[in-house]
Structure formats: C-alpha cells, structure tokens
mmCIF file of C-alpha atoms in Angstrom:
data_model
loop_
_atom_site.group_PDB
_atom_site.id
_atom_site.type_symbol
_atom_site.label_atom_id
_atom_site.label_comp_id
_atom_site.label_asym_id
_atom_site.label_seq_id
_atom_site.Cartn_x
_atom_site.Cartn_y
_atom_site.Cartn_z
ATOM 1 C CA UNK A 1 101.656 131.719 116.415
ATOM 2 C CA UNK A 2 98.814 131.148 118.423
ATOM 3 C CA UNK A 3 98.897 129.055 122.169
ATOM 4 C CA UNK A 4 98.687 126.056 120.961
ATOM 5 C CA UNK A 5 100.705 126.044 118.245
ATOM 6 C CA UNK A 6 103.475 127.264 120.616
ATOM 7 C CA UNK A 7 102.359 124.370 122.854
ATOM 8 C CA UNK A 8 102.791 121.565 120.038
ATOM 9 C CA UNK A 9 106.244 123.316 119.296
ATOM 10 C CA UNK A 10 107.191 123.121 122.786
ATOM 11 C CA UNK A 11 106.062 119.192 123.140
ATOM 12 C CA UNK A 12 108.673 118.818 119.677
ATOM 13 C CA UNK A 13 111.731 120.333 121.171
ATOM 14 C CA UNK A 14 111.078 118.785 124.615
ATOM 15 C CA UNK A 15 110.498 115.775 122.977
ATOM 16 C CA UNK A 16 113.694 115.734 120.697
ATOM 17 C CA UNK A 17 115.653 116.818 123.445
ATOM 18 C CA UNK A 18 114.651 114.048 125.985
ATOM 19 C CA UNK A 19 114.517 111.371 123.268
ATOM 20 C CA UNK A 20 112.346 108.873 125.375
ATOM 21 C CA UNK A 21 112.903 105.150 125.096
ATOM 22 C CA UNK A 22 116.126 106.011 123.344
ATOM 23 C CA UNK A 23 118.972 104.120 123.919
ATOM 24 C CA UNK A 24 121.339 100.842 123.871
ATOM 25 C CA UNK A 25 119.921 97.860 121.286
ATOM 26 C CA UNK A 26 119.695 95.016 123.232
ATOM 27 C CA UNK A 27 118.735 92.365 121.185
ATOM 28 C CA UNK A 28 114.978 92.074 120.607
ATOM 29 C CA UNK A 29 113.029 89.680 119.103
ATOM 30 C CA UNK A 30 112.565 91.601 115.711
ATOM 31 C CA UNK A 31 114.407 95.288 114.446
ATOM 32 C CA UNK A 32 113.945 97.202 111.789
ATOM 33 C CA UNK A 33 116.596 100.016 110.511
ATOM 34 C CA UNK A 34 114.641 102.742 108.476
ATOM 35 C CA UNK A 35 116.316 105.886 106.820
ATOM 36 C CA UNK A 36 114.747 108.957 105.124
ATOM 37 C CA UNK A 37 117.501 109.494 101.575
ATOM 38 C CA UNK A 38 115.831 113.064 101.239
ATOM 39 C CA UNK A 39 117.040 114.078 104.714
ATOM 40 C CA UNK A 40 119.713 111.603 106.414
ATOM 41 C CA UNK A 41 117.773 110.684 109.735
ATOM 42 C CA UNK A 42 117.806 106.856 110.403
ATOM 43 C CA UNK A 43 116.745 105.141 112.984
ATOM 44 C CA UNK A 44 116.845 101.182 114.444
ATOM 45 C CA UNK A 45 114.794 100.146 116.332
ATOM 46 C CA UNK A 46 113.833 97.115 118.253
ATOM 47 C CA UNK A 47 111.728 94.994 120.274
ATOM 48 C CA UNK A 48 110.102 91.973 121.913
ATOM 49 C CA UNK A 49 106.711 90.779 122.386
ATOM 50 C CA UNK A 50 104.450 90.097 125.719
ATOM 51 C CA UNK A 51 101.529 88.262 124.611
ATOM 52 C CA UNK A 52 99.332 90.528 122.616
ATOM 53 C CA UNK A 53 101.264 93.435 124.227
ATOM 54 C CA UNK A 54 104.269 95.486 123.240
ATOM 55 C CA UNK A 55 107.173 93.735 125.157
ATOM 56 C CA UNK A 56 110.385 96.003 125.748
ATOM 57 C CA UNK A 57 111.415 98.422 122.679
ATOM 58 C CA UNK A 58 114.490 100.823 122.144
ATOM 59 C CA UNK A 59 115.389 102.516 119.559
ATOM 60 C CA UNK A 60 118.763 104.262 118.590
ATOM 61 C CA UNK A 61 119.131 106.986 116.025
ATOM 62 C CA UNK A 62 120.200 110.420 114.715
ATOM 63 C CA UNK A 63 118.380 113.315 112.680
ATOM 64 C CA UNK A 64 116.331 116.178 112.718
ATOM 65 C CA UNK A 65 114.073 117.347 115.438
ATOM 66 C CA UNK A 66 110.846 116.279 114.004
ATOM 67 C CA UNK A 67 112.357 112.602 113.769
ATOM 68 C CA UNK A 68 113.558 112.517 116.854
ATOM 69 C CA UNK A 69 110.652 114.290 118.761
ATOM 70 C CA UNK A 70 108.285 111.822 116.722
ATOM 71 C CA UNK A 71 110.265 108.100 118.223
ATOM 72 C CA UNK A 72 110.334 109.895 121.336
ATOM 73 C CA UNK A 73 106.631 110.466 121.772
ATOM 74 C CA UNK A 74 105.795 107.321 119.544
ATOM 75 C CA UNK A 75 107.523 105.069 122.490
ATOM 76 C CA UNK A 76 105.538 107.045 125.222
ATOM 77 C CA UNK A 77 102.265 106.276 123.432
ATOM 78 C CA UNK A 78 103.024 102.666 122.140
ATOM 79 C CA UNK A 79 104.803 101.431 125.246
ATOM 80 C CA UNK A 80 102.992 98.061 126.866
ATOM 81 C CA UNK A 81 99.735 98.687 124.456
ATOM 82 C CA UNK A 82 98.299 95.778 122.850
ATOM 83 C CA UNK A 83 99.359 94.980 119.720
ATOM 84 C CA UNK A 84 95.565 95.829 117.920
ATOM 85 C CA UNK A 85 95.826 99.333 119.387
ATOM 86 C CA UNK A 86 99.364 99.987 118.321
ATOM 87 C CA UNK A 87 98.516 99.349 114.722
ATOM 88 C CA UNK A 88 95.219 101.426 115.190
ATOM 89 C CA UNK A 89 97.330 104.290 116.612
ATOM 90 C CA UNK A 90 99.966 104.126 113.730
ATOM 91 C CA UNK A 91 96.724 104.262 111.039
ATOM 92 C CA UNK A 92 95.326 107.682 112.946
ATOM 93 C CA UNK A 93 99.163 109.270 113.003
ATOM 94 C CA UNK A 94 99.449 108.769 109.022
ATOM 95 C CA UNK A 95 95.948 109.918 108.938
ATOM 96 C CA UNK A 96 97.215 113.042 110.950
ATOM 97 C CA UNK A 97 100.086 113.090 108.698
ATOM 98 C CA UNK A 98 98.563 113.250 105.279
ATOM 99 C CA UNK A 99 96.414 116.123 106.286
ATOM 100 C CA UNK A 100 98.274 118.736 105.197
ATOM 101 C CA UNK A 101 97.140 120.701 108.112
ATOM 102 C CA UNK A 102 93.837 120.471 107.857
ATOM 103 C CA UNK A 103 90.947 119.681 110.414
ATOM 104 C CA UNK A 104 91.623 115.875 112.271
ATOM 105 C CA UNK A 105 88.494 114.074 113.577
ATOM 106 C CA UNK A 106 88.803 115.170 118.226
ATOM 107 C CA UNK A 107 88.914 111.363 118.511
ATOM 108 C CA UNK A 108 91.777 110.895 116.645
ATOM 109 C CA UNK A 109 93.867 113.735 118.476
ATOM 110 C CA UNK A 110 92.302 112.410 121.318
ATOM 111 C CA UNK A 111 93.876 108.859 121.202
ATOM 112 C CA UNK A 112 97.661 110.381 119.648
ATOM 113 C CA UNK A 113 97.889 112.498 123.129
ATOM 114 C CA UNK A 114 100.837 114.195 122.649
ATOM 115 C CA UNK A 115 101.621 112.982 118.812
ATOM 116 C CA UNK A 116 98.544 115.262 118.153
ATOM 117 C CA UNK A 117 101.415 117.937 118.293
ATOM 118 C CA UNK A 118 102.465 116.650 114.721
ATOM 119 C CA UNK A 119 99.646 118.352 113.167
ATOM 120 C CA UNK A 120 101.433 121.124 112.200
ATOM 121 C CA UNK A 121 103.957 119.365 110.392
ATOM 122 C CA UNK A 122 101.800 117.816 108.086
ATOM 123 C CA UNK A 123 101.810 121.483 106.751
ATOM 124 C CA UNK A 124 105.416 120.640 105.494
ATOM 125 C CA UNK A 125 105.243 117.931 102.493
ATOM 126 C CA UNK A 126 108.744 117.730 103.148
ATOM 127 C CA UNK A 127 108.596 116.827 107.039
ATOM 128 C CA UNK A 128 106.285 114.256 107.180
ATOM 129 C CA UNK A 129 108.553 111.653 105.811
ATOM 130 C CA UNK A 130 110.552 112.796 109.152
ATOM 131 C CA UNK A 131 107.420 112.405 111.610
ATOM 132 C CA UNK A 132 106.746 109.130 109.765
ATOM 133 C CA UNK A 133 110.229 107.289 110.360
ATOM 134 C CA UNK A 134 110.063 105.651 113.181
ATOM 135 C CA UNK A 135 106.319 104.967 113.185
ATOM 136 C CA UNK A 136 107.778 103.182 110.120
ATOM 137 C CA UNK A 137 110.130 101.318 111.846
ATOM 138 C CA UNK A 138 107.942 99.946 114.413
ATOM 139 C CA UNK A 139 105.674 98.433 112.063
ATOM 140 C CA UNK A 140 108.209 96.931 110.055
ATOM 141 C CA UNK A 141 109.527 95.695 113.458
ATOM 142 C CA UNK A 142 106.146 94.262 114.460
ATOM 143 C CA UNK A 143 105.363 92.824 111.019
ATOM 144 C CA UNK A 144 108.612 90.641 111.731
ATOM 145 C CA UNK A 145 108.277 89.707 115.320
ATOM 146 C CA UNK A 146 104.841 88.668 114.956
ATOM 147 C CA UNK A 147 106.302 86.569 111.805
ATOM 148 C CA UNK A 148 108.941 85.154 114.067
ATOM 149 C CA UNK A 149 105.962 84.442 116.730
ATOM 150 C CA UNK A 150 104.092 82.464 113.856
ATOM 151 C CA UNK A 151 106.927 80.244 113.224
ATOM 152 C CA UNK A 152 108.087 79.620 116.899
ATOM 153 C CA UNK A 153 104.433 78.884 117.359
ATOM 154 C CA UNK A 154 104.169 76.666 114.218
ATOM 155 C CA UNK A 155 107.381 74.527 115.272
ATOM 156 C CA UNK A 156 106.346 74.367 118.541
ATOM 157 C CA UNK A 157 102.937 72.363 117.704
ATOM 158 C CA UNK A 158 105.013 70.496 114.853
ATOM 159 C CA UNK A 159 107.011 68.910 117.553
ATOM 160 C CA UNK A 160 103.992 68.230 119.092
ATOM 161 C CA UNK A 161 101.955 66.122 116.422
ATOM 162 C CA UNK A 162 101.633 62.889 116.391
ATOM 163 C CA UNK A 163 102.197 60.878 113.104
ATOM 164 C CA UNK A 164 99.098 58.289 112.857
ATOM 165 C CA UNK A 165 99.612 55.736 109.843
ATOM 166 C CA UNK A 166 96.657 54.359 108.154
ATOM 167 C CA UNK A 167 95.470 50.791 109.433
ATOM 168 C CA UNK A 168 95.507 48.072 106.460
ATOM 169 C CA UNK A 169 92.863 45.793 106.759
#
C-alpha cells in the first residue's frame, strides 16, 4: 500500500470513528431514510433550508465503515454550501464512484477534499452502494425540502392574489 493509499484509509477509519454531523433528529424541514438490502447499513437523515444554502442537517445511522466514514465526510463537505454546489458535488462523488478505480479528472478530487479518499473503494463493486448511501439520502432529502419550499412559496403568493372579476358593460 503506497502513502496515500494509507492516507485515504486513515481519513475512512477516522472518519467512521468520529461520525461528524451525527446525531439526534430534530425535526427538519425534509428527511429521507435510505438502506442498502445487500449489506444492512441505513441511515436517516435530515434537514432544513437557509435560502439557497444548506440550513442545519443530522443524520443518524448504523453500518459499515465505508457508510459511516462516507455521511461523516459528506456533512463536512456539504455543510452551509449552496444548494447548486451540493448537487454539483454529489454528481463528481458518483462520478468518483463509478470509476472502478480508475484515473478521476484533479478538479474533481480537488472539489471532494477529503471524499477524494473514496477512490479506492470504487475498486469494490460491492462497496460503493455503501459510499453512496447517504449521498443518497441527502438528495432525496433535498429533492423534498425544496418541494416543500415550492409549495410554502406557492401558498404564500396564493394568499396573496387578488381576485379581479370582469367588468360588464
């Protein structure tokens, strides 16, 4: 194993060990519960909007390492982004995923920081499903909070109109 494999492995167990942004649900504005059949990890997670941004998120789960390490550094790189780079960052992990250990563009390691230690995994059809879970999750979760957004939004300017009735000459 060379140095920075042993790095990326080191990032994984720190990272499933620590289990950043991991803890009690509180209630957010959207969740999203996702589990991988083939292994038994499962995850919920949850969270609210600011604006464009990423408002608070949690998350609360069990399974392997790889799971675990991925939510962990997932939350470090999403947290307080805007919303257009969070999807952006999702589309160049699956990217990372799906390359079966091959070569990934510098920018895209670049912008995953420390998911960049994932590579390795994507050696491992088996894993990626794993790596992939809560990345899952937080889209689905986004998907539905921007929905609920929408409709606040929509009722909100509903209230708002004005009903004008045709004048009869």
């Amino acid at each position: 194993m060379n140095e920075l494999e042993q790095l990326y492995q080191a990032i994984i167990l720190q990272h499933s060990k620590e289990r950043h942004g991991f803890g009690e649900l509180q209630g957010g504005l959207a969740s999203s519960h996702q589990v991988n059949p083939t292994c038994g990890d499962e995850v919920t997670l949850e969270l609210s909007l600011d604006g464009e941004n990423l408002g608070p998120l949690v998350w609360k789960g069990s399974g392997c390492s790889i799971s675990q390490a991925s939510l962990s550094v997932m939350y470090d790189l999403v947290e307080g982004k805007k919303l257009a780079e969070i999807r952006s960052l999702f589309t160049d992990f699956k990217t990372l995923m799906h390359s079966r250990g091959q070569e990934v563009d510098e920018d895209i390691l670049d912008r995953l920081e420390d998911a960049s230690a994932f590579q390795g995994v994507s050696r491992y059809v088996a894993r990626i499903k794993c790596a992939l879970l809560g990345w899952m999750a937080l889209d689905d979760a986004l998907l539905q909070a921007e929905s609920q957004r929408g409709k606040v939004q929509a009722h909100q300017e509903a209230e708002h109109c004005i009903t004008v009735s045709p004048v009869e000459d």
